[in-house]
Coordinates of C-alpha atoms in Angstrom, one line a residue:
M1 CA -0.1 0.3 -0.2
Q2 CA 1.8 3.5 -1.5
Q3 CA 2.2 6.4 2.0
E4 CA -0.6 8.2 0.3
N5 CA -3.2 6.1 0.8
L6 CA -1.6 3.2 4.5
I7 CA -0.9 6.6 6.7
P8 CA -5.1 7.8 6.8
H9 CA -5.9 3.5 7.1
L10 CA -3.5 3.1 9.8
F11 CA -5.4 6.5 11.5
R12 CA -8.4 4.5 11.0
T13 CA -7.5 1.8 12.6
E14 CA -5.1 2.6 14.9
Y15 CA -5.7 6.0 16.6
S16 CA -8.2 4.8 18.9
K17 CA -6.4 1.8 19.2
I18 CA -3.1 3.8 20.6
V19 CA -4.9 7.0 22.3
A20 CA -7.1 4.3 24.4
V21 CA -4.0 1.7 25.0
L22 CA -2.4 5.3 26.5
Y23 CA -4.7 6.4 28.7
H24 CA -5.0 3.6 29.8
S25 CA -1.5 2.1 30.6
F26 CA 0.1 5.1 31.5
N27 CA -2.9 6.0 34.0
L28 CA -3.1 10.1 32.0
K29 CA -4.3 12.7 33.5
H30 CA -5.7 14.2 30.6
L31 CA -7.1 12.2 27.7
E32 CA -7.3 14.3 25.5
T33 CA -3.1 14.9 26.3
A34 CA -3.5 10.7 24.9
E35 CA -5.3 12.2 21.4
D36 CA -2.4 14.5 21.3
I37 CA 0.1 12.2 21.0
A38 CA -1.6 10.0 18.6
S39 CA -1.8 12.5 16.7
E40 CA 1.9 14.1 16.6
T41 CA 2.2 10.0 15.8
F42 CA 1.1 9.9 12.9
L43 CA 2.2 13.7 11.8
K44 CA 5.5 11.9 12.5
A45 CA 4.6 9.0 10.9
T46 CA 3.7 11.1 7.9
E47 CA 6.9 13.0 7.9
V48 CA 9.6 10.7 8.9
W49 CA 7.4 8.5 6.0
S50 CA 7.6 10.4 3.1
I51 CA 12.3 11.3 3.6
K52 CA 12.9 7.3 4.5
G53 CA 10.3 4.9 3.0
I54 CA 7.6 2.8 4.5
P55 CA 8.3 1.6 7.7
E56 CA 9.4 -3.4 7.4
N57 CA 6.3 -3.0 10.2
P58 CA 4.6 0.2 10.1
T59 CA 2.0 -0.1 12.9
A60 CA 4.5 -1.4 14.8
W61 CA 6.3 1.9 14.5
L62 CA 3.7 3.5 15.0
Y63 CA 3.1 2.0 19.2
T64 CA 6.9 2.6 19.5
V65 CA 6.9 6.1 18.4
A66 CA 3.3 6.7 20.9
K67 CA 5.5 5.2 24.2
N68 CA 8.6 7.2 23.6
K69 CA 6.2 10.0 23.0
T70 CA 4.3 9.7 26.1
K71 CA 7.3 9.5 28.0
D72 CA 8.9 12.2 27.0
Y73 CA 5.5 14.6 27.8
F74 CA 6.3 12.5 31.2
K75 CA 9.8 13.6 31.4
H76 CA 8.9 17.5 30.8
N77 CA 6.2 17.9 33.4
A78 CA 8.4 16.2 35.9
V79 CA 11.2 18.7 35.1
V80 CA 8.8 22.3 34.3
E81 CA 6.2 21.0 37.2
K82 CA 9.0 19.2 40.2
Q83 CA 6.1 16.7 39.7
V84 CA 7.6 14.0 41.5
R85 CA 4.1 11.8 41.7
E86 CA 4.5 11.5 38.0
A87 CA 8.7 11.1 37.5
K88 CA 8.1 8.0 39.7
Q89 CA 5.6 6.7 37.2
L90 CA 7.6 7.4 34.5
N91 CA 10.7 5.4 36.3
D92 CA 8.0 3.0 37.0
I93 CA 7.5 2.3 32.6
E94 CA 11.1 2.9 32.0
A95 CA 11.5 -0.1 35.3
A96 CA 9.8 -2.5 32.6
Q97 CA 11.0 -4.5 30.3
E98 CA 8.7 -3.9 27.4
F99 CA 5.3 -2.0 27.9
D100 CA 2.5 -4.1 26.5
F101 CA 0.7 -3.6 22.8
S102 CA -0.5 -7.1 22.4
D103 CA -3.8 -7.6 20.5
Q104 CA -5.1 -9.3 24.3
N105 CA -4.0 -5.7 26.0
I106 CA -5.5 -3.4 23.3
A107 CA -9.1 -5.5 22.7
D108 CA -9.0 -4.9 26.9
S109 CA -7.9 -1.5 26.7
Q110 CA -10.7 -0.4 24.6
L111 CA -13.3 -2.2 26.3
A112 CA -12.3 -0.7 29.2
M113 CA -11.9 2.7 27.4
I114 CA -15.5 2.8 25.6
F115 CA -17.4 1.8 29.2
A116 CA -15.4 4.8 30.5
V117 CA -16.2 7.4 28.1
C118 CA -20.4 5.6 28.0
N119 CA -20.6 7.9 31.9
P120 CA -24.0 8.5 32.5
G121 CA -22.8 12.0 33.7
N122 CA -23.8 12.3 29.7
S123 CA -27.0 12.0 27.6
A124 CA -27.3 9.2 25.9
E125 CA -26.7 10.4 22.5
A126 CA -23.5 12.6 24.3
Q127 CA -22.0 9.4 25.2
I128 CA -22.2 7.4 21.5
C129 CA -21.1 11.1 20.1
L130 CA -17.9 11.0 22.2
A131 CA -17.2 6.9 22.0
L132 CA -17.7 7.4 18.1
Q133 CA -15.4 10.0 18.2
I134 CA -12.5 9.7 20.1
L135 CA -12.9 5.4 19.9
C136 CA -13.8 4.9 16.4
G137 CA -12.6 7.2 15.0
F138 CA -15.6 9.5 13.5
S139 CA -15.4 13.4 12.0
V140 CA -18.5 15.5 13.1
E141 CA -19.6 14.6 10.4
E142 CA -19.6 11.6 10.2
I143 CA -21.6 11.5 13.9
A144 CA -24.3 13.9 12.9
N145 CA -24.7 11.4 8.8
A146 CA -25.1 9.0 12.1
F147 CA -27.1 10.6 14.1
L148 CA -29.5 12.7 11.2
T149 CA -28.7 15.3 12.2
K150 CA -26.3 19.0 11.4
T151 CA -22.9 19.1 12.5
E152 CA -23.5 22.4 14.8
T153 CA -26.1 20.2 17.0
I154 CA -22.7 17.2 16.8
K155 CA -20.1 19.9 17.4
K156 CA -21.8 21.4 20.2
R157 CA -23.4 17.8 21.8
L158 CA -19.3 16.9 22.1
Q159 CA -17.7 20.1 23.2
R160 CA -20.1 20.2 26.3
A161 CA -19.6 16.3 26.4
R162 CA -15.6 16.4 26.7
A163 CA -16.6 19.1 29.4
N164 CA -18.4 17.4 31.7
L165 CA -15.9 14.3 31.7
R166 CA -13.1 16.9 32.4
N167 CA -15.1 18.5 35.5
G168 CA -16.3 15.3 37.0
D169 CA -12.8 13.3 36.8
F170 CA -12.4 11.0 33.8
Q171 CA -10.2 8.2 33.9
I172 CA -11.0 4.8 33.3
K173 CA -11.5 2.4 36.7
I174 CA -13.1 -0.6 37.5
L175 CA -16.7 -0.9 37.4
S176 CA -19.1 -2.7 39.0
D177 CA -21.0 -4.9 37.9
A178 CA -24.1 -2.5 37.8
E179 CA -22.8 0.4 36.3
I180 CA -21.2 -2.6 33.5
K181 CA -24.8 -3.4 33.0
T182 CA -26.0 -0.1 32.7
R183 CA -23.7 1.5 30.1
L184 CA -23.8 -1.4 27.7
E185 CA -26.9 0.2 25.8
S186 CA -25.0 3.1 25.3
V187 CA -22.2 0.9 24.2
L188 CA -23.9 -1.4 22.1
K189 CA -25.4 1.3 20.1
T190 CA -21.8 3.1 19.3
L191 CA -20.6 -0.7 18.1
Y192 CA -24.1 -0.8 15.9
L193 CA -24.1 3.3 15.0
L194 CA -19.3 2.2 13.8
F195 CA -20.2 -1.4 11.9
N196 CA -23.5 0.7 9.7
E197 CA -20.7 3.8 8.7
G198 CA -18.6 0.6 6.7
Y199 CA -22.0 -1.1 5.6
F200 CA -22.8 1.8 3.6
S201 CA -20.2 5.0 4.2
R202 CA -22.4 9.0 3.7
T203 CA -19.2 10.4 4.2
N204 CA -16.6 9.0 2.0
N205 CA -16.0 8.1 -1.4
Q206 CA -15.9 4.2 -0.5
L207 CA -19.1 2.7 0.0
I208 CA -17.8 0.0 1.5
R209 CA -15.4 0.2 4.8
K210 CA -14.3 -3.5 5.1
D211 CA -12.1 -2.2 8.4
L212 CA -14.5 -0.3 9.8
C213 CA -17.1 -2.6 9.7
S214 CA -14.5 -5.3 10.7
E215 CA -13.9 -3.2 14.2
A216 CA -17.0 -3.2 14.8
V217 CA -17.3 -6.9 14.6
R218 CA -13.7 -7.5 16.5
L219 CA -15.3 -5.0 19.6
A220 CA -18.8 -6.6 19.3
Y221 CA -16.9 -10.0 20.1
I222 CA -14.9 -9.2 22.8
L223 CA -18.4 -8.2 24.6
T224 CA -19.7 -12.5 24.2
E225 CA -16.4 -12.9 25.1
N226 CA -16.7 -11.6 28.7
S227 CA -19.3 -13.5 31.1
L228 CA -20.4 -9.7 32.4
T229 CA -20.7 -8.3 29.3
N230 CA -22.4 -12.0 26.7
T231 CA -25.8 -11.2 27.0
P232 CA -28.9 -11.3 24.3
E233 CA -28.4 -8.0 23.2
A234 CA -24.7 -8.1 22.3
N235 CA -25.3 -11.3 20.6
A236 CA -27.7 -10.4 18.5
L237 CA -25.7 -7.4 17.5
L238 CA -23.0 -9.7 16.3
S239 CA -25.3 -11.8 15.3
L240 CA -26.4 -9.2 12.7
M241 CA -22.9 -7.7 11.9
C242 CA -22.3 -11.3 10.4
F243 CA -24.9 -11.7 8.5
Q244 CA -24.1 -8.1 7.2
S245 CA -20.5 -9.3 6.4
S246 CA -20.8 -12.4 4.7
R247 CA -22.1 -10.1 1.4
L248 CA -20.1 -7.3 1.5
D249 CA -18.2 -8.6 -1.0
A250 CA -20.9 -8.6 -3.5
R251 CA -22.0 -5.1 -3.3
I252 CA -19.8 -3.4 -4.8
S253 CA -19.2 -4.1 -9.3
D254 CA -15.8 -5.0 -9.9
K255 CA -16.1 -0.5 -11.1
G256 CA -17.0 0.0 -8.2
E257 CA -21.0 -0.2 -8.1
A258 CA -23.6 -0.9 -6.1
I259 CA -26.0 -4.0 -6.4
L260 CA -29.0 -4.6 -4.8
L261 CA -29.8 -7.2 -3.4
E262 CA -31.8 -9.0 -5.4
D263 CA -28.7 -9.2 -8.4
Q264 CA -25.8 -9.8 -6.2
D265 CA -23.9 -13.5 -6.9
R266 CA -25.0 -15.3 -4.2
N267 CA -21.6 -17.6 -5.0
L268 CA -19.7 -14.5 -3.7
W269 CA -21.9 -14.3 -0.1
D270 CA -18.9 -16.1 2.8
Q271 CA -21.2 -18.9 3.9
E272 CA -19.0 -19.5 6.6
L273 CA -20.2 -15.5 8.2
I274 CA -23.4 -16.9 7.7
E275 CA -23.2 -20.3 9.7
K276 CA -22.0 -17.4 12.8
G277 CA -24.7 -15.2 12.3
N278 CA -26.4 -18.3 12.9
H279 CA -24.9 -19.5 16.3
Y280 CA -24.6 -15.6 17.4
L281 CA -28.4 -15.6 16.5
V282 CA -29.1 -19.0 18.7
N283 CA -28.2 -17.8 21.5
A284 CA -29.2 -14.8 21.1
C285 CA -32.9 -16.3 21.6
Q286 CA -31.9 -17.4 25.3
G287 CA -35.1 -16.6 27.6
N288 CA -37.3 -13.8 26.5
E289 CA -36.1 -10.5 25.5
I290 CA -37.0 -9.1 22.4
S291 CA -34.6 -6.2 21.5
K292 CA -33.9 -3.6 17.9
Y293 CA -30.8 -6.0 17.3
H294 CA -32.6 -9.7 17.8
L295 CA -35.6 -7.9 15.1
D296 CA -32.4 -6.3 13.2
A297 CA -31.2 -9.8 13.2
M298 CA -33.3 -11.8 12.2
L299 CA -34.0 -9.7 8.8
A300 CA -30.4 -9.9 7.9
Y301 CA -31.2 -13.5 8.6
W302 CA -33.8 -13.8 6.1
H303 CA -31.9 -11.4 3.8
T304 CA -28.7 -14.7 3.8
T305 CA -31.8 -17.1 3.2
P306 CA -32.7 -16.4 0.1
T307 CA -35.4 -19.5 -1.1
D308 CA -38.5 -19.4 1.1
D309 CA -41.3 -18.4 -0.9
N310 CA -42.8 -15.5 1.9
K311 CA -39.1 -14.5 2.9
W312 CA -40.8 -10.3 2.3
Q313 CA -43.3 -11.5 3.8
H314 CA -41.5 -12.5 7.1
I315 CA -39.7 -9.4 6.4
L316 CA -42.1 -6.5 5.9
Q317 CA -43.9 -8.2 9.7
L318 CA -40.0 -7.5 11.2
Y319 CA -40.1 -4.3 9.9
N320 CA -44.1 -3.6 11.5
Q321 CA -42.0 -5.0 14.9
L322 CA -39.0 -2.8 14.1
I323 CA -40.8 -0.2 13.8
I324 CA -42.8 0.2 17.6
I325 CA -39.7 -0.8 19.7
E326 CA -37.4 1.9 18.1
Y327 CA -38.4 4.7 14.7
S328 CA -36.4 5.5 12.1
P329 CA -36.5 7.1 8.7
V330 CA -34.6 4.3 7.9
T331 CA -36.3 2.5 8.9
A332 CA -39.8 3.3 8.1
L333 CA -38.2 3.5 4.3
N334 CA -37.1 -0.1 4.9
R335 CA -41.0 -1.2 5.3
A336 CA -41.9 0.9 2.5
F337 CA -39.8 -1.4 0.0
A338 CA -40.4 -5.1 1.8
F339 CA -44.2 -3.2 1.8
A340 CA -43.8 -2.7 -2.1
K341 CA -41.8 -7.2 -2.5
V342 CA -45.4 -8.4 -0.7
F343 CA -48.4 -5.9 -2.2
G344 CA -46.8 -4.4 -5.4
H345 CA -44.4 -1.6 -6.4
E346 CA -47.7 1.6 -6.9
K347 CA -49.0 -0.1 -4.2
G348 CA -45.4 0.9 -2.5
I349 CA -45.5 4.7 -3.7
K350 CA -47.9 5.1 -1.5
E351 CA -46.7 3.8 2.2
A352 CA -43.4 5.4 1.1
E353 CA -45.2 8.6 0.6
K354 CA -46.9 8.8 2.6
L355 CA -43.1 9.3 5.2
Q356 CA -43.8 12.9 3.6
L357 CA -38.8 12.5 3.9
D358 CA -37.7 14.7 1.0
E359 CA -34.5 15.9 2.2
H360 CA -33.7 12.2 2.7
A361 CA -31.5 10.7 0.3
Y362 CA -33.6 6.5 -0.2
Y363 CA -36.8 8.9 0.3
H364 CA -36.0 9.7 -3.0
S365 CA -34.1 6.7 -4.5
L366 CA -36.5 4.3 -2.9
L367 CA -39.7 6.5 -5.4
G368 CA -37.0 6.5 -8.1
Y369 CA -36.8 2.4 -7.7
L370 CA -40.3 2.0 -7.4
Y371 CA -41.6 4.4 -10.1
A372 CA -38.8 3.2 -12.0
D373 CA -42.1 0.8 -13.9
V374 CA -44.4 3.1 -14.0
N375 CA -43.6 6.5 -14.3
S376 CA -40.4 6.6 -15.5
D377 CA -40.3 10.5 -15.6
K378 CA -41.6 10.3 -12.1
A379 CA -38.8 7.8 -11.8
I380 CA -36.2 10.6 -13.2
H381 CA -36.7 13.6 -10.9
H382 CA -36.7 11.7 -8.1
Y383 CA -33.0 10.4 -9.1
E384 CA -32.6 13.5 -10.1
K385 CA -32.9 14.4 -6.2
A386 CA -31.5 11.7 -4.8
V387 CA -28.5 12.6 -6.8
G388 CA -28.6 16.1 -5.2
L389 CA -29.1 14.9 -1.4
T390 CA -26.6 12.6 -1.3
K391 CA -23.0 12.8 0.1
S392 CA -21.7 9.6 -1.7
R393 CA -20.4 9.6 -4.8
M394 CA -20.2 6.2 -5.8
E395 CA -23.4 6.9 -4.8
K396 CA -23.9 9.6 -7.1
Q397 CA -22.5 7.0 -9.5
T398 CA -25.2 3.8 -9.3
L399 CA -28.0 6.8 -9.3
S400 CA -26.5 8.5 -12.4
K401 CA -26.4 5.4 -13.6
E402 CA -30.1 4.8 -13.3
I403 CA -31.0 8.0 -15.0
K404 CA -29.3 7.6 -18.3
R405 CA -30.5 4.3 -18.4
L406 CA -34.6 4.7 -17.3
V407 CA -33.6 7.9 -19.9
E408 CA -32.5 5.6 -22.8
K409 CA -34.9 4.1 -22.4
K410 CA -37.4 6.2 -22.6
A411 CA -35.8 7.7 -25.6
G412 CA -36.1 4.3 -27.7
G413 CA -38.9 3.8 -26.4

């Protein structure tokens, strides 16, 4: 991988890990210190690698530089501020033969950090926003898209949340069983949004970002391996991620265009991941709990079970339940799509138009799809609206191709 691609990739995959490990292991006083050191590490990588070339093990290089920068930070504070405690801490660190940047310590640090950030001192939305920014490396724009809200709203929410953490003497500590259970809902929502941004990116030139999907799966797996967090909801979320991940390679053509579910080459579906999805879905169904993640996982199950004649009836019923548990524009639009599959496109159009989500790109792309065989002029109109509203370059290309197909069909017909 070339440097111009490698550093952004490593920033996405390693930045949050470095922040978590530094803060967790060095017991830094302020979260911003760990973030600054991580940022400086990547800045140094940009400078050094452009002159000396990419090192043999770029990830190990980053961790080594981050560790040394942290030690320099403690030395500076010990000299300038004469902080005896920090100087002693530095000696303890240097006494260790090797600092632990193992996969296990990274996983433990990230899990500890995400539970620490999901502090009930902030609202649930603010907890999730912070976790997405600090642990998942999301930009303000990406968080705004995840919450379907304005960037200014997210900026203010993050500023308040960070201030609350500072004022509350934020630190990573051992949580009680009750605290873990209280915070688990926000942790699961964070991983859900992380996976969704990877599965269908609205702010990146790539429609699919496998690194985000893999990171979400990895963290969800850690939850199911811990006795305190191995809940039906956690298993349902991991099941959903496995089912969705199984179709990643079939969702994009060689030209980088999105491929609808019904047009996908099922030979490209990963059967091992589908089996894992089934496994975790069975685990999730221990007891009587039915959460949003259970319903989403069941929906994903039916999407990977193409042989059942009543598949879309099952899917529509699940969306009927899901929209009651947690309404969202995306859920309502997905339900309208399933409704059209069961009752036909004309009835589906009426169902979709009831939603009146005129500023939503998916609303217009759905109506474009439903109108395609009913009224090509209206289909083109809605596709054009969707092109204007979406921020995804890949989605714009796919929609534009469909507009061109309809125009050519109209001219030839």
